[in-house]
Amino acid sequence: MALNEMFVGEIVTELLKQLNAISHKSCFCKSSADNLITSIQELLPIIEELKYSGVELPAFRQSQLNRFSETLRGGIELAGKVLESGRWNVYKNLQLVRKMEKLEKQVERFISGPMQAHLLADVHHMRFETMERFNRLEQRLDSMKTGSGRWVEEAVKRMEVEGDSNLGGFSGIGLELGKGKVKKMMIERDDLNVVGIWGIGGSGKTTLANEICRDNQVQSYFNNRILFLTVSQSPDLEQLRAKIWGFITGNEPLNYTRKSQCEWGSGPQALVVLDDVWSLPVLEQLIFRVPTYKTLVISRFKFPRRVVNEVYEVELLEEDESMSLFCHSAFGQKSIPPTANETLVKQIVDECKGLPLALKVIGASLQDQPEMYWINARKRLSRGELICESHENKLLDRMAISVECLKKKVKECFMDLGSFPEDKKIPLDVLVNMWVEIHNIDEEEAFTILLELSDKNLLTLVKDARAGEAYCSYHEICVTQHDVLRDLALHLSNQGEVNERKRLLMPRRDTELPRDWEKNADQPFNAQIVSVHTGEMGEMDWFHMEFPKTEVLILNFCSDKYFLPPFIDDMPKLRALIVINRGTTEATLENFSVFTNLANLRSLWLEKVSVPQLSNATVPLRNLRKLSMVLCKVSNSLDPAVLDLPQIFPHLSELVIDHCDDLVKLPLSFCKVNSLQSLSLTNCHRLRELPADLGMLKKLQILRLSACPELKMLPPSIGELVRLKYLDISECVNLKCLPKEVGKLVSLEKIDMRDCLQIVNLPTTAALSNLKSLQRVICDDEVFGQWRNLEKTVPNLHVQIAEKWYGLDWLNS
C-alpha cells in the first residue's frame, strides 16, 4: 500500500542515502541534512508498528500521507541538486539552502504535528494482536513530543496551506491613512514646498515613504520624476547636493545662486525624498528653493516650520493592526491560531507597544518556538518600563529578545554587522570573507547564517539583476540593515570594559578617535574586530595602541588623503583588512610600510583609493588568498618593469579589479601567479589588452571580463586554460570575435556573452565541438542560431537569449 511504499520502500532509502552524502560532504546544507536524517529515522519505528498492526487509515488521512510522500520524492531531487552544486555558484547555493530549510520545516511539522494528530485520532480503528504492541506504539509517540502545549491541530492546517511566500510588508488602515494625508499635503497644497514624515525608529516612516513614491497618483503628478536619497548621520553633503541639483536641472553644474534657483521654476514638477535626516544644518543645505520642486523629509526628529512646512507624525499601530502584523510574522496568518495561547500572544503583542519593526522582528524570532520559550520571552519583555517618552531608548532592550534565541555563532555574525557604517550597502564579498576568517566556518555555512538572519528580519539582502545567474560574483549581492537593528548590534557589542570588548567599533564617522580609546591606550585592546570611521587622518591624528588579538580591521573614511594607522604594526594576527573611502575621489594612501608585519593577512579589500606602487622590494604577503580593488587607481601600482607578483603574492587564489578606469593593460606578471583560480576584470572601461600568455594560468576556473568596452580581442592562449569553467565577456561591446581556441576549453560549463555587439560570427561548429562540458550560453539574437547548431553535438547545452539588465545600483552606497 502507499504507506508501506512511502516509509519502508525506495523513497526513504534513497533520500536517507542522499542526505548522508550531503552530511559527509560538509557542504552548506549539512545542518538541514542532519536534522532531516534525525527526523526521518525517528519516524521509521512508528510506521513499522503501523505496518504490522494492519491499520487502515481513512481516505482523507491517507491522502495527506501520500502528499507527504510526494514531498519526500521532491526531497530526493533537491538533495541531488545540492550534491551537484559547485561552490562558485553563489546565488544558486543560497536558493538551495532556502529549499533545504523549507523541506526540513515541512518534515518536522508533519512529524511533530500531523503525524501525531492522525495516529492519535485514529487509534480506536487499530487492531493490535496484543496490548504490549499498543503500549510500545504509545511510548514511541510520546518520545516524539517536543513539549507541552504543542499546537498539533494548527500544525496540520499549516502543513496543508504552506506556500512559498516570505514575510512581506504590512499594509493596514494606519498606513493607508498616513499615505492619504501626506499625498494631500504634496499634491493639493501648492503652498507646501517641504513636507515631513516624523516618527521614532522602526515606526514605518521609510515604508510609508516608499508606498507614497509607488502611488500612481503621485507618480503621475510628478511626471515620474522622483529621486529617493538616504542621508544618514554621516552624510557626504557635497555629493548629495550635486545629485539633487543635477536631478532638478538636468545635470547642470553645482555653481548656482539663489537667483538661478528661481530661474528653474518653469520646469516640470519633481519630488526629492530625503530619508533618515538627523540634523537641521544638514537638512537646510539639501533644500533648494525651486517653485516646481518639492521635498519630502523622513526623520526621527521634528524640524521647525520655517524649514519643514508641515509634518505628518507616524502613529504607532492600533491594537488590531499590531495583532495582525505580529501574527503574520509569527504564524504566517493575520489572526491568532485557535490552538495558540491567546492570552500569552496578546501579552507579547502588548509589550511591543505598536512599533512595527519590533512586532515584525520579535514575531519572526518566536516562530515555531515551543510555548515555554514564549513564556520566557514574555517575562523578558515585561522587565522594561511601560511606553513613555523614552520608549525609543527602551527599544534596544526589547529588540535584544530577537537575537537571544539565535545560536551563538549566528548571534556573533549579527553583532559583526555593527562594524559597518549606517545606511551603506555591505558587499556580500566583504561580509563572507570576514566571517570565514574569524568564525572558523566555510563559505557555505556563511551563506546559511546570512539566510537565517534574513529570515529573522535582522538584515535585508539586495540582489543585483544578475544575482540569479550561475557563477555570479559575491559583490553582486549586498546586505543592508535597518538603523534600529544596527543600533542593537552596537548596543550588544559595547558591553563591558573597552579593552576587553570583542569588537571595538566607532558607531558613526567622527573627526578623531573616541576619547575612551585614548584613555585606555596604556593597556592592550583584546578586540577581534576593530572598525574605524573618520575623515582625513594624518600621522599625528593617531596614537599608540596595541591589538594582539585583532583579526579584522575595517577602515572607513571620507577624504582624498589618508595616513594608514601605525597600530597596524601591532596587529600580528590580522587576517582581513578592509579599506573603504566614502569620498568622491580616490584617496592617496600613506604609510604603506605598515604592511611589513602582515604575514598572516589572507584577505585585502581596497575601495576608492590610489593603490601604492608594488615592487619586488614589497614585503611578500605570503598568506594572502584574495585581493579586491574596487573603484581604485591601479596603474601606478602595476608597473611591469618593477613588478614580480608571484614573489609578492605567492598564494593568491582570487583577484578582483572592478571599476578601475585607469587599467589599460594587464601586466604579464599576473600570468605567473600559478595559484590564481578566479580572475575578475570588470567595468574597467579603458582596458584594451590582455597578456598574450594568459594561458599560463593553468589553475584558473573563473574568468570575468564583463563591461570592458575597449577590449577588442582575447588572446589565443585562452585555449590553454584547461580548468576554466566560466567565461564572462558580457558588455564587451568592441570585442571583435570569439577565438577558435575557445573550443579547447574542455572544462567550460558556461559562457556569458550578452551585449557583445561586434561578434556576429562564431568559430565553426567543428572548432567548438570539444566543449562537451558546456551547459549554458547566454548571448544575443545575432549568434543565437549558431550556438543552437552546437546543441546537436553537445547534448546538455542550453542556449538562452539575454534579457536587458543594468547592474550598477550597488555602487550607489
PDB file of C-alpha atoms in Angstrom, residues 197 202 204 218 279 288 373 566 627 654 754:
ATOM      1  CA  ILE A 197       7.231  62.397   7.941  1.00  0.00           C
ATOM      2  CA  GLY A 202      11.190  51.374  13.396  1.00  0.00           C
ATOM      3  CA  GLY A 204       7.414  52.565   9.453  1.00  0.00           C
ATOM      4  CA  VAL A 218       1.889  60.669  -7.003  1.00  0.00           C
ATOM      5  CA  SER A 279      20.174  67.281  11.857  1.00  0.00           C
ATOM      6  CA  PHE A 288      16.672  74.142  -2.877  1.00  0.00           C
ATOM      7  CA  TYR A 373      10.027  29.731  25.090  1.00  0.00           C
ATOM      8  CA  PRO A 566      50.598  52.947  12.681  1.00  0.00           C
ATOM      9  CA  LEU A 627      42.850  40.739  -3.292  1.00  0.00           C
ATOM     10  CA  GLU A 654      41.328  35.215  -6.280  1.00  0.00           C
ATOM     11  CA  ARG A 754      25.358  39.217 -23.815  1.00  0.00           C
TER      12      ARG A 754
END
